Coordinates of C-alpha atoms and ligand atoms in Angstrom, one line a residue:
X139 CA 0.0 0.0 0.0
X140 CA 1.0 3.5 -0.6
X141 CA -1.3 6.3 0.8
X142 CA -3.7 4.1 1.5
X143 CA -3.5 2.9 -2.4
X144 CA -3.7 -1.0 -3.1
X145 CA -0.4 -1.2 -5.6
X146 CA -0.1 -3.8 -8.4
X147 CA 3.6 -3.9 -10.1
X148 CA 2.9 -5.1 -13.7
X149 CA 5.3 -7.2 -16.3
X150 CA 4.4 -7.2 -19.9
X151 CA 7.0 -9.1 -22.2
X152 CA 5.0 -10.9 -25.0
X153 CA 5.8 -9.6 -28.4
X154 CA 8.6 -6.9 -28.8
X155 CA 8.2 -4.2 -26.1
X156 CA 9.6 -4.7 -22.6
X157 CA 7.4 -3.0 -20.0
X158 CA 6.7 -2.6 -16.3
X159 CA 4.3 -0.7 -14.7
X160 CA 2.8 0.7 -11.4
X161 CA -0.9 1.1 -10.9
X162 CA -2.6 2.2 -7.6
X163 CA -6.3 1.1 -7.3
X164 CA -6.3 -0.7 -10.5
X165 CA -7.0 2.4 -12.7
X166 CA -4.4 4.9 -12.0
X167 CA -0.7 4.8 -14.1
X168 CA 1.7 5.6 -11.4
X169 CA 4.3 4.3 -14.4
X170 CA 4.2 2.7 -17.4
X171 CA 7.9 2.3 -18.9
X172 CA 8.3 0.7 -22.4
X173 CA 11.4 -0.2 -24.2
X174 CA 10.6 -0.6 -27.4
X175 CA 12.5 -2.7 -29.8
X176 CA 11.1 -1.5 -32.7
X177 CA 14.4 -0.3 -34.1
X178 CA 16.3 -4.0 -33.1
X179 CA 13.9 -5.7 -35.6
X180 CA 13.1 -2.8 -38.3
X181 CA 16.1 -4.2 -40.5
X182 CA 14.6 -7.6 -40.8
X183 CA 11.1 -6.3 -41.7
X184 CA 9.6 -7.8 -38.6
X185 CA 10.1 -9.4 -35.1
X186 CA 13.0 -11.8 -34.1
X187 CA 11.7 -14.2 -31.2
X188 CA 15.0 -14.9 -30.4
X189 CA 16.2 -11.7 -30.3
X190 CA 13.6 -10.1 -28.8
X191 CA 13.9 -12.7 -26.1
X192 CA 17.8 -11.3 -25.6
X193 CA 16.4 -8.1 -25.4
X194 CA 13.8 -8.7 -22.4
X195 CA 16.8 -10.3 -20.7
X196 CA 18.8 -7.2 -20.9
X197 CA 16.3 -4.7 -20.7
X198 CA 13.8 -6.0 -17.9
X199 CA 15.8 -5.0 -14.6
X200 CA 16.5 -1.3 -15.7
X201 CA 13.1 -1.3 -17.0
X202 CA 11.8 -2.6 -13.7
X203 CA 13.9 0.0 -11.2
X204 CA 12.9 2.9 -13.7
X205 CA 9.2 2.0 -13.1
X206 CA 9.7 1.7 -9.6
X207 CA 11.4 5.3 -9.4
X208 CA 9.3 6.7 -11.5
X209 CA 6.5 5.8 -9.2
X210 CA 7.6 6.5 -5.9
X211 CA 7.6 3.1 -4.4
X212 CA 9.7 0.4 -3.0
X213 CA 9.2 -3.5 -3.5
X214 CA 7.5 -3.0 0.2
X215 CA 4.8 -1.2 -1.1
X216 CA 3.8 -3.3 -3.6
X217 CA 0.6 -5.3 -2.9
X218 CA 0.5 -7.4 -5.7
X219 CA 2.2 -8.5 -9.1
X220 CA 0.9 -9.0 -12.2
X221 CA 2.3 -10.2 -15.3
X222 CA 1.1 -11.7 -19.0
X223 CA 1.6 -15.6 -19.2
X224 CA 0.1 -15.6 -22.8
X225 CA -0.3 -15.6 -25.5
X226 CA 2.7 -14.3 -27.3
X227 CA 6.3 -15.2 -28.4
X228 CA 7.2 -18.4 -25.9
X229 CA 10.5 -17.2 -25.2
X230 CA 9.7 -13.7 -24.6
X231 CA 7.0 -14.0 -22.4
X232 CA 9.3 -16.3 -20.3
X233 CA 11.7 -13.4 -19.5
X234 CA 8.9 -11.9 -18.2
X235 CA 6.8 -15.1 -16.0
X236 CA 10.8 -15.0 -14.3
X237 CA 11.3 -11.5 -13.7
X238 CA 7.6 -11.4 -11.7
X239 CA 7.8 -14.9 -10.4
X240 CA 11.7 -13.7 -8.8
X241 CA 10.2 -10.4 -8.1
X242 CA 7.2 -12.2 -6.4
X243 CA 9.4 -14.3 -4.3
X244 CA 12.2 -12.1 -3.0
X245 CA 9.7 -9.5 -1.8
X246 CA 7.0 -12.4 -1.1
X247 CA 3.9 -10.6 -2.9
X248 CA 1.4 -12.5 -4.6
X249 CA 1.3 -13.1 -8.1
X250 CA -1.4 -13.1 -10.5
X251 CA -0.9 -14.3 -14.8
X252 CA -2.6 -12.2 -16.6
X253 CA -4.0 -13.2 -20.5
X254 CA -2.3 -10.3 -22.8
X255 CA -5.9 -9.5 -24.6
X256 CA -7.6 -8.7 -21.4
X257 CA -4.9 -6.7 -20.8
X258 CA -5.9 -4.8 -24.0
X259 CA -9.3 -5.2 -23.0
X260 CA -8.6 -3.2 -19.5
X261 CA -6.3 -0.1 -21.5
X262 CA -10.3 0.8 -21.2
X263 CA -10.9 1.1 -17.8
X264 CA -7.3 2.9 -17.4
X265 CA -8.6 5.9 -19.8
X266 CA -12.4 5.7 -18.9
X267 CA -12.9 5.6 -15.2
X268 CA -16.7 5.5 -16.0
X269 CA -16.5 1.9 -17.8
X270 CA -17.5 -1.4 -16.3
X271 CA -18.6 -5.0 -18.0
X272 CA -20.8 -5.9 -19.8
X273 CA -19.7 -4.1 -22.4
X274 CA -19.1 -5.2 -26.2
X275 CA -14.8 -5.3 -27.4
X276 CA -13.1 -4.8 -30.9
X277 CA -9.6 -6.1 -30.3
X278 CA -7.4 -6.0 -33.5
X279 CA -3.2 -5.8 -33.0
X280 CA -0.8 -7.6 -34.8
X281 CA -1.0 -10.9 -33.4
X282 CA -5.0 -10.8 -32.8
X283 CA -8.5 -9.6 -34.1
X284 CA -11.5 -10.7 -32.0
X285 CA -14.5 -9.5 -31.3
X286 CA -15.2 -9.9 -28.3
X287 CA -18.1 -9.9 -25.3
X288 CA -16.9 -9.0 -22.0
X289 CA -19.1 -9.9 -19.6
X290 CA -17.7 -9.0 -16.5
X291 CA -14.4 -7.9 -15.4
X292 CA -12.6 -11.7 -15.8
X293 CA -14.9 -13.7 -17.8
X294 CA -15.9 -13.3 -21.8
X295 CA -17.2 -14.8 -24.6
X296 CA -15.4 -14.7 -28.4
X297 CA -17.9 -13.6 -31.0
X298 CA -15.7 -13.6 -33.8
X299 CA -12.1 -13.7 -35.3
X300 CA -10.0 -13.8 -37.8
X301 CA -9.1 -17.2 -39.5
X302 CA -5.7 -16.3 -41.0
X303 CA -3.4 -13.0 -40.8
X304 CA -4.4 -10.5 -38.0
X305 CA -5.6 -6.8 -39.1
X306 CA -2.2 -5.3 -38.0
X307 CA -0.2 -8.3 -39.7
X308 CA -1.8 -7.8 -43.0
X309 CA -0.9 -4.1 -42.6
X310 CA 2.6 -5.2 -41.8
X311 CA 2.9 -7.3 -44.9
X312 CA 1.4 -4.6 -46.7
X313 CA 3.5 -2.1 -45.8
X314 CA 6.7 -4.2 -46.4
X315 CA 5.7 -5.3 -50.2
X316 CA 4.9 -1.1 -50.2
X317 CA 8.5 -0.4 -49.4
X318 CA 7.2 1.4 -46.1
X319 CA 9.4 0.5 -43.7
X320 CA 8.4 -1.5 -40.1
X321 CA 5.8 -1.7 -38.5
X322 CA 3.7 -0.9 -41.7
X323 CA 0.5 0.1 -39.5
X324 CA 1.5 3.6 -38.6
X325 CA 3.1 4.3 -41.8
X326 CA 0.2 3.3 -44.0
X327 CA -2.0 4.9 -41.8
X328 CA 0.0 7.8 -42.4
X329 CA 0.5 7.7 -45.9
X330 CA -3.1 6.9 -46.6
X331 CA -3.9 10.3 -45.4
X332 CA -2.8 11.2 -49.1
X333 CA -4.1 8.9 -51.5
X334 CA -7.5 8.3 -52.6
X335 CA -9.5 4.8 -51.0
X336 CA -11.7 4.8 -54.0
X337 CA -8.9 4.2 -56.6
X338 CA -8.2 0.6 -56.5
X339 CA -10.8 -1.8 -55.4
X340 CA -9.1 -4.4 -53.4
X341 CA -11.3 -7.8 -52.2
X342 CA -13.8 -7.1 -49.3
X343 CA -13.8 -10.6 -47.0
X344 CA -16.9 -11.0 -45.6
X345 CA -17.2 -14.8 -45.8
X346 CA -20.6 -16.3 -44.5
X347 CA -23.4 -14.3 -43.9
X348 CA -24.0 -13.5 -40.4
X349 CA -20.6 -14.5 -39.6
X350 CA -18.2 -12.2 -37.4
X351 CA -14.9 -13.8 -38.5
X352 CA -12.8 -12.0 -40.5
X353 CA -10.5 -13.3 -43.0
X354 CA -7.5 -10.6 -44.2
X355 CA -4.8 -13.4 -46.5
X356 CA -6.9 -12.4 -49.5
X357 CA -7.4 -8.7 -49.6
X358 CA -3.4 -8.9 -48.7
X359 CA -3.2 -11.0 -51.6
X360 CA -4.9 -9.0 -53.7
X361 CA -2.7 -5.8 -53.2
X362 CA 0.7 -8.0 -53.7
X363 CA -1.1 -9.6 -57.1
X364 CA -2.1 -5.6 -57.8
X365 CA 1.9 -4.7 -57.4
X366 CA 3.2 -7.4 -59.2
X367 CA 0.8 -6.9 -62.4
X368 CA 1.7 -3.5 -62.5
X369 CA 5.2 -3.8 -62.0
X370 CA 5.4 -6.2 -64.6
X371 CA 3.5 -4.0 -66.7
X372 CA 6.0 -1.1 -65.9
X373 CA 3.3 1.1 -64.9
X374 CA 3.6 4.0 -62.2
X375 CA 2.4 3.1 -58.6
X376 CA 1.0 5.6 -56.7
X377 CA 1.8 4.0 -53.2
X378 CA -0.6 6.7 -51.3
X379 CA -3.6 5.4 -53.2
X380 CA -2.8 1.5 -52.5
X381 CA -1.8 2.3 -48.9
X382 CA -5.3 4.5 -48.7
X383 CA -7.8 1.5 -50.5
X384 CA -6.0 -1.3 -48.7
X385 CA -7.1 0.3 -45.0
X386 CA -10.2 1.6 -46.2
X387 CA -11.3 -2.3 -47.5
X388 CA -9.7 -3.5 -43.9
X389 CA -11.7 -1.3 -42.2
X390 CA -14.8 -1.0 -44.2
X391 CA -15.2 -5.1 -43.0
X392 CA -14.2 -4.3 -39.3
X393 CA -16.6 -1.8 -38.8
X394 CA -18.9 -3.4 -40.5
X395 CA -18.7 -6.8 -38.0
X396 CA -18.1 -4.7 -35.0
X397 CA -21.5 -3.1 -35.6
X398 CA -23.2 -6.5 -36.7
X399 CA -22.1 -8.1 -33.5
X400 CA -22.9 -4.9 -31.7
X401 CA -26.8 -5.4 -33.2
X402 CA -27.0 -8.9 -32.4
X403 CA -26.3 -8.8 -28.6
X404 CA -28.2 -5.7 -27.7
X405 CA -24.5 -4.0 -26.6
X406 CA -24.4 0.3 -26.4
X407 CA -21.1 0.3 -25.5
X408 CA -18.2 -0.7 -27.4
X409 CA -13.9 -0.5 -26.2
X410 CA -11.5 -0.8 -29.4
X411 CA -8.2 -2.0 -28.0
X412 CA -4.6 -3.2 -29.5
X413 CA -2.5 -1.8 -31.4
X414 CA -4.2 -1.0 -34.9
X415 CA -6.9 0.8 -32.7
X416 CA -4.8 3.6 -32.6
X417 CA -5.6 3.6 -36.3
X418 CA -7.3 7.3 -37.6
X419 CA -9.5 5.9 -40.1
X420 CA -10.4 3.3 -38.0
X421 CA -11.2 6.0 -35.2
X422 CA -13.1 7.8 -37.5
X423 CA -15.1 5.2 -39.1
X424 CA -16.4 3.6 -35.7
X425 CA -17.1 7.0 -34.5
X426 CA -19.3 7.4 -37.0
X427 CA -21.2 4.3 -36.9
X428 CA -21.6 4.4 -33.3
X429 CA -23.0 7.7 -33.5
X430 CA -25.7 6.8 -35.8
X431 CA -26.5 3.8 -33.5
X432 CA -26.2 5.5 -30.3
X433 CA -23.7 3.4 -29.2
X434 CA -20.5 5.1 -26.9
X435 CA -17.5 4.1 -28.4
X436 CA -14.5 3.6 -26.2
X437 CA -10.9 4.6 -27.4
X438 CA -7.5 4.5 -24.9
X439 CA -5.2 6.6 -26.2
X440 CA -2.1 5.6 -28.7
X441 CA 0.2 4.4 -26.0
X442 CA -2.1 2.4 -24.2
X443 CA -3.4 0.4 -27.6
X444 CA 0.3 -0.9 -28.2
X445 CA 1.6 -3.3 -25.8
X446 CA 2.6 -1.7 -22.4
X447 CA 2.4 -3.0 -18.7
X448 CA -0.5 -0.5 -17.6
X449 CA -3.2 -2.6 -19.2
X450 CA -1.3 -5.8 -17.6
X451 CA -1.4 -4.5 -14.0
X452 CA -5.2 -3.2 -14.4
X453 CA -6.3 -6.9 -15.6
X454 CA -4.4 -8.1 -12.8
X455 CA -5.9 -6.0 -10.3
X456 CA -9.7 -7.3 -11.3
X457 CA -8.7 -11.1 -11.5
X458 CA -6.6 -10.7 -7.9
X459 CA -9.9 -8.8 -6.6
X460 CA -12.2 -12.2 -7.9
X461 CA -9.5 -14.4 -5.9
X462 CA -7.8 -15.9 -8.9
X463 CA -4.6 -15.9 -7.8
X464 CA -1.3 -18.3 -9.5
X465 CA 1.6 -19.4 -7.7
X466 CA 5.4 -19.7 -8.7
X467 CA 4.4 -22.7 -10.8
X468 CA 2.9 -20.0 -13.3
X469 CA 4.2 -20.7 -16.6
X470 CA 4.5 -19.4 -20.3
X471 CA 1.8 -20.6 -22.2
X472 CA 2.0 -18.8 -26.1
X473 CA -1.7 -20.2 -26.8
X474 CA -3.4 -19.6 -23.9
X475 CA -6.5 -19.8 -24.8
X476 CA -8.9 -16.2 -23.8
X477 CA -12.4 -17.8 -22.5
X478 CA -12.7 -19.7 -19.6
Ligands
KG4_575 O1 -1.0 -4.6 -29.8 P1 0.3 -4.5 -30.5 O2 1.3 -3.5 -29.9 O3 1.0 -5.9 -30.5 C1 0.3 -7.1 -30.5 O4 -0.2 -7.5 -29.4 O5 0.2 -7.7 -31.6 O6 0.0 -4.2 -32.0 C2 1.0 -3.9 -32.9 C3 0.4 -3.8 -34.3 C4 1.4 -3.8 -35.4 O7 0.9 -4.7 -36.4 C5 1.2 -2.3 -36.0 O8 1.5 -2.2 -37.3 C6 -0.2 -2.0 -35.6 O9 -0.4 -2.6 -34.4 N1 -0.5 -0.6 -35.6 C7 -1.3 0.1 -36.4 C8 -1.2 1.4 -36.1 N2 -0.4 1.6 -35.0 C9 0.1 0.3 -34.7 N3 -2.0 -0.4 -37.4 C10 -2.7 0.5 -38.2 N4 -2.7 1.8 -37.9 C11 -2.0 2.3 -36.9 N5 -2.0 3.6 -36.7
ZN576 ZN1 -0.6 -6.7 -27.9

């Protein structure tokens, strides 16, 4: 405790950002440090595992005792540690299950594994102190695109998701056949800003009727068969107007499930969370279509949609208050599953 504040000391490690993070009550960022490794894995278009796993190892003690400064606390003050066990990169999120489970046992705190979508889920109740389950969840990143019901604070139900690349992979792959540079979702989002979305018309996936999976391989396809034609055909490509109908068709289908799902189960409020939430169009879009539903649309901001340790420690704060704690047998598991 700290000021009479329950405290919850937060590990996230599953992709390519090493973070730790203080939270008091659940909901309030004392500190939320990220190292990003972004530059590490930009030369070879995309994430390591292995080296990302050398990087948690080197990065997550100074991470940890910058976290710890920046918050004001000691180990002794921490009430409770949280950390994400899954799913993700096997030997990155290992770095991380150590570093809480020493953490947990030198200073003898309990320990909680947290799943690293409800950690994007709870980015929500970080920025909106107002929001509490049931609510209705669009979760697209680079490893995941779900849609998802959350039904209280630890339990939901999938309504749909995608059956081959995730939203912010396809924009990944996209970007790197564009020549854009890594991680493509920012830079085509940017870039988009200054082509047209009605030039090309790329394939819309909206496989069965009714259904709120989403399918991305084949409007990725179809932009690297639109490349290759052209280049073959030595015509001019105007990379602003790909970049700018490739998110527009990506989106176009999101919103239009998010708002299908949001129909079916009766939901008015919706939280967009991961890492292509942070996405402008995609902003703007759901914006939009919540408005003319009278659903509220919930947004964190950029920094909380990309993988930090804030949304870890909130998640863990709500399954440690339900009494679903782990042990030091917590383990690594890269396909933990999300329900149940
Ligand atoms: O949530 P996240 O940090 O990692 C996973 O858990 O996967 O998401 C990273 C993904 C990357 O694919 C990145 O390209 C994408 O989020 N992304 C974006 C934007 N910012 C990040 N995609 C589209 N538009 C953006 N502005
Ligand atoms: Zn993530």
């Amino acid at each position: 405790m700290k000021d009479g504040k329950h405290i919850t000391l937060a590990f996230e490690s599953s992709c390519d950002e090493t973070s730790v993070a203080v939270l008091a009550d659940g909901r309030e960022v004392l500190s939320n440090i990220i190292a990003s490794q972004i530059d590490v894995h930009k030369v070879f278009g995309g994430v390591v595992p292995e080296i990302a796993s050398r990087h948690h190892l080197e990065n997550v003690n100074p991470v940890l005792d910058e976290a710890l400064q920046e918050a004001g606390i000691t180990l002794d003050d921490v009430d409770l540690i949280g950390v994400t066990c899954g799913p993700g990169l096997v030997g990155a999120l290992l770095i991380g299950v150590c570093a809480a489970k020493a953490v947990a046992l030198a200073a003898n705190k309990p320990l909680v594994g947290v799943h690293h979508i409800r950690g994007h889920i709870s980015a929500n109740y970080i920025t909106h102190k107002d929001l509490e389950p049931p609510f209705l969840s669009l979760v697209v990143s680079g490893g995941h695109t779900h849609i998802v019901e959350v039904t209280d604070y630890n339990h939901c139900t999938v309504l749909g998701r995608t059956r081959d690349d995730a939203a912010g992979e396809a924009f990944d792959k996209v970007a790197r056949v564009l020549g854009l540079g890594y991680p493509g979702g920012p830079l085509i989002d940017k870039i988009a800003k200054e082509g047209d979305p009605n030039a090309i018309e790329f394939k819309r996936v909206m496989l069965e009727k009714e259904s709120l999976d989403f399918s991305f391989s084949g409007t990725k396809t179809g932009v690297l068969n639109y490349l290759n034609i052209a280049r073959q055909r030595g015509e001019e490509i105007n990379v602003a107007d790909v970049a700018a109908s490739f998110q527009k068709t990506v989106m176009d289908v999101i919103v239009t499930k998010a708002m299908l799902a949001a129909e079916r189960t009766g939901h008015k409020k919706l939280a967009l969370a991961g890492g292509v939430a942070s996405n402008s169009q995609l902003r703007s879009m759901l914006q939009e279509a919540c408005d003319k539903r009278g659903i509220t649309l919930y947004c964190p901001p950029p920094i909380l949609c990309t993988d930090n340790a804030a949304m870890i420690g909130c998640a863990a704060y709500y399954k440690a208050k339900a009494g679903l704690m782990d042990d030091l047998s917590l383990d690594a598991n890269p396909n933990l599953p999300l329900e149940g």
